[in-house]
PDB file of C-alpha atoms in Angstrom:
ATOM      1  CA  MET A 370       1.703 -36.514   2.568  1.00 48.00           C
ATOM      2  CA  LYS A 371      -0.853 -34.293   0.795  1.00 48.00           C
ATOM      3  CA  THR A 372      -0.483 -31.736   3.566  1.00 47.00           C
ATOM      4  CA  MET A 373       3.290 -31.689   3.119  1.00 42.00           C
ATOM      5  CA  LYS A 374       2.951 -31.251  -0.653  1.00 43.00           C
ATOM      6  CA  LEU A 375       0.488 -28.399  -0.164  1.00 37.00           C
ATOM      7  CA  LEU A 376       2.779 -26.745   2.403  1.00 37.00           C
ATOM      8  CA  PHE A 377       5.792 -27.117   0.093  1.00 39.00           C
ATOM      9  CA  THR A 378       3.824 -25.655  -2.834  1.00 35.00           C
ATOM     10  CA  LEU A 379       2.714 -22.652  -0.775  1.00 35.00           C
ATOM     11  CA  LEU A 380       6.222 -22.023   0.529  1.00 36.00           C
ATOM     12  CA  PHE A 381       7.660 -22.309  -2.984  1.00 35.00           C
ATOM     13  CA  ALA A 382       5.074 -19.861  -4.356  1.00 37.00           C
ATOM     14  CA  PHE A 383       5.817 -17.445  -1.502  1.00 39.00           C
ATOM     15  CA  ALA A 384       9.561 -17.726  -2.152  1.00 39.00           C
ATOM     16  CA  ILE A 385       9.138 -17.033  -5.872  1.00 35.00           C
ATOM     17  CA  ALA A 386       6.871 -14.066  -5.152  1.00 41.00           C
ATOM     18  CA  SER A 387       9.338 -12.756  -2.593  1.00 39.00           C
ATOM     19  CA  VAL A 388      12.200 -12.945  -5.066  1.00 40.00           C
ATOM     20  CA  GLY A 389      10.124 -11.030  -7.610  1.00 42.00           C
ATOM     21  CA  PHE A 390       9.199  -8.364  -5.084  1.00 43.00           C
ATOM     22  CA  GLY A 391      12.772  -8.112  -3.835  1.00 46.00           C
ATOM     23  CA  GLN A 392      14.099  -7.585  -7.344  1.00 56.00           C
ATOM     24  CA  ASN A 393      11.685  -4.683  -7.866  1.00 83.00           C
ATOM     25  CA  ILE A 394      12.446  -3.147  -4.483  1.00 91.00           C
ATOM     26  CA  ALA A 395      16.219  -3.544  -4.746  1.00 93.00           C
ATOM     27  CA  GLY A 396      17.767  -0.186  -5.567  1.00 93.00           C
ATOM     28  CA  SER A 397      14.492   1.696  -5.071  1.00 95.00           C
ATOM     29  CA  ALA A 398      13.591   4.148  -2.316  1.00 95.00           C
ATOM     30  CA  HIS A 399      12.087   1.217  -0.392  1.00 96.00           C
ATOM     31  CA  ASP A 400      15.412  -0.647  -0.349  1.00 96.00           C
ATOM     32  CA  MET A 401      16.810   0.057   3.114  1.00 96.00           C
ATOM     33  CA  GLY A 402      19.013  -2.997   3.308  1.00 96.00           C
ATOM     34  CA  GLY A 403      22.156  -0.869   3.418  1.00 96.00           C
ATOM     35  CA  GLU A 404      21.080   1.523   6.183  1.00 96.00           C
ATOM     36  CA  LEU A 405      23.273   1.471   9.302  1.00 96.00           C
ATOM     37  CA  TRP A 406      20.246   0.969  11.558  1.00 95.00           C
ATOM     38  CA  ASN A 407      19.279  -2.179   9.610  1.00 95.00           C
ATOM     39  CA  ALA A 408      21.810  -4.587  11.084  1.00 94.00           C
ATOM     40  CA  SER A 409      20.379  -7.554   9.185  1.00 93.00           C
ATOM     41  CA  GLY A 410      20.900  -5.910   5.795  1.00 96.00           C
ATOM     42  CA  GLU A 411      17.653  -7.514   4.629  1.00 95.00           C
ATOM     43  CA  ILE A 412      15.200  -5.666   2.387  1.00 95.00           C
ATOM     44  CA  CYS A 413      11.883  -7.373   3.132  1.00 95.00           C
ATOM     45  CA  ILE A 414      12.203  -7.637   6.915  1.00 94.00           C
ATOM     46  CA  LEU A 415      11.316  -3.977   7.484  1.00 95.00           C
ATOM     47  CA  CYS A 416       7.732  -4.751   6.503  1.00 95.00           C
ATOM     48  CA  HIS A 417       7.329  -8.559   6.517  1.00 94.00           C
ATOM     49  CA  THR A 418       8.347 -11.485   8.682  1.00 94.00           C
ATOM     50  CA  PRO A 419       7.843 -15.243   8.358  1.00 92.00           C
ATOM     51  CA  HIS A 420       6.999 -15.461  12.075  1.00 92.00           C
ATOM     52  CA  ASN A 421       5.366 -13.359  14.808  1.00 90.00           C
ATOM     53  CA  ALA A 422       3.607 -10.755  12.653  1.00 92.00           C
ATOM     54  CA  VAL A 423       2.389  -7.681  14.538  1.00 85.00           C
ATOM     55  CA  THR A 424      -0.897  -7.217  12.643  1.00 77.00           C
ATOM     56  CA  THR A 425      -3.099  -8.994  10.122  1.00 73.00           C
ATOM     57  CA  GLU A 426      -3.666  -5.854   8.014  1.00 73.00           C
ATOM     58  CA  ALA A 427      -1.057  -7.097   5.522  1.00 78.00           C
ATOM     59  CA  VAL A 428       0.733 -10.358   4.877  1.00 83.00           C
ATOM     60  CA  LEU A 429       2.951 -11.134   7.891  1.00 92.00           C
ATOM     61  CA  TRP A 430       3.370  -7.440   8.777  1.00 94.00           C
ATOM     62  CA  ASN A 431       6.514  -6.698  10.797  1.00 95.00           C
ATOM     63  CA  HIS A 432       6.653  -2.894  11.139  1.00 96.00           C
ATOM     64  CA  GLY A 433       5.322  -0.687  13.922  1.00 94.00           C
ATOM     65  CA  VAL A 434       1.851   0.681  13.127  1.00 94.00           C
ATOM     66  CA  THR A 435       0.968   4.345  13.509  1.00 95.00           C
ATOM     67  CA  VAL A 436      -1.495   5.401  16.206  1.00 95.00           C
ATOM     68  CA  SER A 437      -1.673   8.992  14.957  1.00 97.00           C
ATOM     69  CA  ALA A 438      -4.825  11.006  14.382  1.00 97.00           C
ATOM     70  CA  PHE A 439      -4.974  12.394  10.857  1.00 98.00           C
ATOM     71  CA  THR A 440      -6.702  15.390   9.330  1.00 98.00           C
ATOM     72  CA  THR A 441      -8.520  13.899   6.356  1.00 97.00           C
ATOM     73  CA  TYR A 442      -9.498  15.381   3.006  1.00 96.00           C
ATOM     74  CA  THR A 443     -12.862  17.110   2.987  1.00 94.00           C
ATOM     75  CA  SER A 444     -14.908  18.618   0.183  1.00 93.00           C
ATOM     76  CA  GLY A 445     -18.536  19.453  -0.353  1.00 90.00           C
ATOM     77  CA  THR A 446     -18.410  17.633  -3.698  1.00 90.00           C
ATOM     78  CA  LEU A 447     -17.369  14.232  -2.314  1.00 93.00           C
ATOM     79  CA  ASN A 448     -19.914  11.467  -2.712  1.00 93.00           C
ATOM     80  CA  GLY A 449     -17.826   8.790  -1.030  1.00 93.00           C
ATOM     81  CA  THR A 450     -17.441   8.530   2.730  1.00 94.00           C
ATOM     82  CA  VAL A 451     -13.946   9.302   4.036  1.00 95.00           C
ATOM     83  CA  THR A 452     -12.856   7.622   7.254  1.00 95.00           C
ATOM     84  CA  ALA A 453      -9.637   7.806   9.241  1.00 96.00           C
ATOM     85  CA  PRO A 454      -6.906   5.974   7.317  1.00 96.00           C
ATOM     86  CA  ASP A 455      -7.192   2.253   7.884  1.00 92.00           C
ATOM     87  CA  GLY A 456      -6.198  -0.999   6.255  1.00 87.00           C
ATOM     88  CA  THR A 457      -3.274  -0.757   3.877  1.00 91.00           C
ATOM     89  CA  SER A 458      -3.241   3.050   4.005  1.00 96.00           C
ATOM     90  CA  LYS A 459      -2.540   2.954   7.728  1.00 95.00           C
ATOM     91  CA  LEU A 460       0.397   0.645   7.064  1.00 95.00           C
ATOM     92  CA  CYS A 461       1.834   3.001   4.425  1.00 97.00           C
ATOM     93  CA  LEU A 462       1.445   5.896   6.837  1.00 97.00           C
ATOM     94  CA  SER A 463       3.299   3.896   9.479  1.00 96.00           C
ATOM     95  CA  CYS A 464       6.443   5.193   7.790  1.00 97.00           C
ATOM     96  CA  HIS A 465       5.167   8.120   5.780  1.00 98.00           C
ATOM     97  CA  ASP A 466       3.409  10.003   8.596  1.00 98.00           C
ATOM     98  CA  GLY A 467       6.792  10.728  10.209  1.00 98.00           C
ATOM     99  CA  THR A 468       5.893   9.443  13.677  1.00 97.00           C
ATOM    100  CA  VAL A 469       7.064   5.815  13.492  1.00 97.00           C
ATOM    101  CA  GLY A 470      10.764   5.098  13.161  1.00 97.00           C
ATOM    102  CA  LEU A 471      11.961   3.330  10.041  1.00 97.00           C
ATOM    103  CA  GLU A 472      13.920   1.080  12.379  1.00 97.00           C
ATOM    104  CA  ASP A 473      10.736   0.073  14.251  1.00 96.00           C
ATOM    105  CA  PHE A 474      10.422  -3.447  12.891  1.00 95.00           C
ATOM    106  CA  GLY A 475      10.390  -6.812  14.596  1.00 93.00           C
ATOM    107  CA  GLY A 476       9.120  -5.132  17.749  1.00 90.00           C
ATOM    108  CA  ALA A 477      12.296  -3.057  18.089  1.00 92.00           C
ATOM    109  CA  GLY A 478      10.540   0.304  18.580  1.00 92.00           C
ATOM    110  CA  GLY A 479      12.488   3.516  18.173  1.00 92.00           C
ATOM    111  CA  VAL A 480      12.043   6.869  16.451  1.00 95.00           C
ATOM    112  CA  ALA A 481      15.669   7.779  15.734  1.00 96.00           C
ATOM    113  CA  ASN A 482      15.209   7.469  11.962  1.00 97.00           C
ATOM    114  CA  LEU A 483      12.018   9.184  10.858  1.00 97.00           C
ATOM    115  CA  ILE A 484      11.106   9.629   7.218  1.00 97.00           C
ATOM    116  CA  SER A 485      11.693  13.125   5.837  1.00 96.00           C
ATOM    117  CA  GLY A 486      11.799  15.175   2.660  1.00 97.00           C
ATOM    118  CA  SER A 487       9.340  14.591  -0.161  1.00 95.00           C
ATOM    119  CA  ALA A 488       8.474  11.132   1.201  1.00 96.00           C
ATOM    120  CA  LEU A 489       7.013  12.675   4.366  1.00 98.00           C
ATOM    121  CA  VAL A 490       3.226  12.874   4.055  1.00 98.00           C
ATOM    122  CA  GLY A 491       2.672  13.916   7.667  1.00 98.00           C
ATOM    123  CA  LEU A 492      -0.566  13.959   9.642  1.00 98.00           C
ATOM    124  CA  ASP A 493      -2.429  16.523   7.526  1.00 98.00           C
ATOM    125  CA  LEU A 494      -3.966  14.619   4.617  1.00 97.00           C
ATOM    126  CA  SER A 495      -6.337  17.441   3.704  1.00 97.00           C
ATOM    127  CA  ASN A 496      -4.254  18.386   0.652  1.00 95.00           C
ATOM    128  CA  ASP A 497      -3.821  14.822  -0.636  1.00 96.00           C
ATOM    129  CA  HIS A 498      -6.110  12.543  -2.636  1.00 96.00           C
ATOM    130  CA  PRO A 499      -8.544  11.022  -0.141  1.00 97.00           C
ATOM    131  CA  VAL A 500      -7.809   7.509   1.062  1.00 97.00           C
ATOM    132  CA  SER A 501     -10.029   5.141   3.006  1.00 97.00           C
ATOM    133  CA  ILE A 502     -12.906   6.527   0.952  1.00 97.00           C
ATOM    134  CA  THR A 503     -15.761   4.419  -0.359  1.00 97.00           C
ATOM    135  CA  TYR A 504     -15.809   3.907  -4.130  1.00 98.00           C
ATOM    136  CA  THR A 505     -18.676   1.719  -5.261  1.00 98.00           C
ATOM    137  CA  THR A 506     -21.186   1.608  -8.091  1.00 98.00           C
ATOM    138  CA  ALA A 507     -23.465   3.773  -5.943  1.00 97.00           C
ATOM    139  CA  THR A 508     -20.652   6.286  -5.349  1.00 97.00           C
ATOM    140  CA  ALA A 509     -19.933   6.518  -9.080  1.00 97.00           C
ATOM    141  CA  SER A 510     -23.615   6.924  -9.892  1.00 97.00           C
ATOM    142  CA  ALA A 511     -24.063   9.705  -7.318  1.00 96.00           C
ATOM    143  CA  ASP A 512     -20.885  11.487  -8.406  1.00 96.00           C
ATOM    144  CA  GLY A 513     -21.359  11.390 -12.170  1.00 96.00           C
ATOM    145  CA  GLY A 514     -17.658  11.956 -12.752  1.00 96.00           C
ATOM    146  CA  LEU A 515     -16.406   8.519 -11.809  1.00 98.00           C
ATOM    147  CA  PHE A 516     -16.462   5.257 -13.739  1.00 98.00           C
ATOM    148  CA  ASP A 517     -18.384   2.324 -12.292  1.00 98.00           C
ATOM    149  CA  PRO A 518     -15.635   0.323 -10.529  1.00 98.00           C
ATOM    150  CA  SER A 519     -17.526  -2.964 -10.880  1.00 98.00           C
ATOM    151  CA  THR A 520     -17.597  -2.855 -14.694  1.00 98.00           C
ATOM    152  CA  THR A 521     -14.733  -0.555 -15.781  1.00 98.00           C
ATOM    153  CA  THR A 522     -11.433  -2.200 -16.666  1.00 98.00           C
ATOM    154  CA  SER A 523      -8.427  -1.096 -14.625  1.00 98.00           C
ATOM    155  CA  GLY A 524      -5.666  -1.748 -17.142  1.00 96.00           C
ATOM    156  CA  LEU A 525      -4.268  -4.284 -14.673  1.00 97.00           C
ATOM    157  CA  GLY A 526      -6.207  -7.302 -15.881  1.00 97.00           C
ATOM    158  CA  SER A 527      -9.695  -6.979 -14.426  1.00 98.00           C
ATOM    159  CA  THR A 528     -12.039  -4.289 -13.103  1.00 98.00           C
ATOM    160  CA  ILE A 529     -11.191  -1.300 -10.899  1.00 98.00           C
ATOM    161  CA  ASP A 530     -12.995  -3.020  -8.045  1.00 98.00           C
ATOM    162  CA  ALA A 531     -11.096  -6.301  -8.394  1.00 98.00           C
ATOM    163  CA  ASP A 532      -7.647  -4.822  -9.039  1.00 98.00           C
ATOM    164  CA  MET A 533      -7.507  -1.530  -7.163  1.00 98.00           C
ATOM    165  CA  LEU A 534     -10.049  -1.382  -4.343  1.00 98.00           C
ATOM    166  CA  PHE A 535     -10.099  -2.925  -0.892  1.00 96.00           C
ATOM    167  CA  SER A 536     -13.595  -3.999   0.133  1.00 95.00           C
ATOM    168  CA  GLY A 537     -15.051  -1.109  -1.861  1.00 97.00           C
ATOM    169  CA  SER A 538     -12.572   1.411  -0.491  1.00 97.00           C
ATOM    170  CA  LEU A 539      -9.828   3.374  -2.233  1.00 98.00           C
ATOM    171  CA  GLU A 540      -6.538   3.206  -0.332  1.00 97.00           C
ATOM    172  CA  CYS A 541      -2.912   4.261  -0.933  1.00 97.00           C
ATOM    173  CA  ALA A 542      -2.285   0.859  -2.534  1.00 97.00           C
ATOM    174  CA  SER A 543      -5.056   1.494  -5.058  1.00 98.00           C
ATOM    175  CA  CYS A 544      -2.641   3.720  -6.979  1.00 98.00           C
ATOM    176  CA  HIS A 545       0.734   2.731  -5.517  1.00 98.00           C
ATOM    177  CA  ASP A 546       2.524  -0.620  -5.524  1.00 96.00           C
ATOM    178  CA  VAL A 547       5.071  -0.650  -2.727  1.00 95.00           C
ATOM    179  CA  HIS A 548       6.898  -3.543  -4.401  1.00 95.00           C
ATOM    180  CA  ASP A 549       7.297  -2.090  -7.896  1.00 95.00           C
ATOM    181  CA  ASN A 550       8.786   1.259  -8.900  1.00 94.00           C
ATOM    182  CA  SER A 551       8.963   0.554 -12.632  1.00 94.00           C
ATOM    183  CA  ASN A 552       6.429   3.345 -13.350  1.00 95.00           C
ATOM    184  CA  GLY A 553       8.114   5.820 -10.989  1.00 94.00           C
ATOM    185  CA  SER A 554       6.683   7.011  -7.656  1.00 95.00           C
ATOM    186  CA  PHE A 555       5.665   3.380  -7.089  1.00 97.00           C
ATOM    187  CA  LEU A 556       2.605   3.956  -9.303  1.00 97.00           C
ATOM    188  CA  ARG A 557       0.637   0.881 -10.314  1.00 97.00           C
ATOM    189  CA  LEU A 558       0.144   2.286 -13.811  1.00 97.00           C
ATOM    190  CA  ALA A 559       2.120   4.877 -15.739  1.00 97.00           C
ATOM    191  CA  ASN A 560       0.447   8.277 -15.444  1.00 97.00           C
ATOM    192  CA  THR A 561       1.449   9.542 -18.886  1.00 96.00           C
ATOM    193  CA  THR A 562      -1.332  11.861 -20.111  1.00 97.00           C
ATOM    194  CA  SER A 563      -2.972  11.275 -16.694  1.00 97.00           C
ATOM    195  CA  ALA A 564      -3.749   7.652 -17.598  1.00 97.00           C
ATOM    196  CA  LEU A 565      -3.787   6.482 -13.975  1.00 98.00           C
ATOM    197  CA  CYS A 566      -6.107   9.297 -12.887  1.00 98.00           C
ATOM    198  CA  LEU A 567      -8.408   8.654 -15.836  1.00 98.00           C
ATOM    199  CA  THR A 568      -8.742   5.000 -14.875  1.00 98.00           C
ATOM    200  CA  CYS A 569     -11.328   6.094 -12.298  1.00 98.00           C
ATOM    201  CA  HIS A 570     -12.161   9.698 -13.166  1.00 98.00           C
ATOM    202  CA  ASP A 571     -14.505  10.157 -16.139  1.00 96.00           C
ATOM    203  CA  LYS A 572     -13.264  13.539 -17.412  1.00 90.00           C
TER     204      LYS A 572
END
C-alpha cells in the first residue's frame, strides 16, 4: 500500500510539473504541436516520453541525439576546461546543430525538418559562449573575473553551483530554460543591464 501511495504521489507531482512546463512552452518557439510532421499534436513528446526513453541524459528523453563533432570555443584567457558538448548541451544541440530532424522523436528518425534561421547554432561553436566548460571555485580563483559559484547567489534561490551548474560544468541549460520563455530567448533570468551575465562574471 505504501508503495502504491508513493507511486501515486510521484505520478501526481510529475503530472503537475508537466502541466506547468506545457503552459510555458505552449505558444513559444518550442511548441511544435501544430506542425504537420507531428501527427500526435503533442508538445512534450518531441523531447520526453513516459516509456522507452532513448538516453538517460535528461528525464525520459525521447529525441534523437546528435553524433556530430563540434568546433569548440577556444581562448588563451580561459581558465576552465572546455570539452566536446555533453550532457544537457548535447541534447539542446540535438535540434540546434541542424543535423538531427525535428521529427526524429520516438525512434522515428528522419532529417526532413531541420532547424534553420536564427535558431540554428550549427557545428561551429567557436563564436558562442563556451559550454561543457568547468566552472568551480578553483576556476573562479584562477580567473579572477568570475564569482565563486559555491558561495555566490544565482538569483534563482540558491548558489550558482546549485542552480545553474551541472556537476561543476556550465552547459546551455545554465543560462537557458527550455520550458520557460517568460524572459525571452528562454533565458533563466532577465538580462536587463546584463544581469544574467553578471551573475557569474565579476565585471
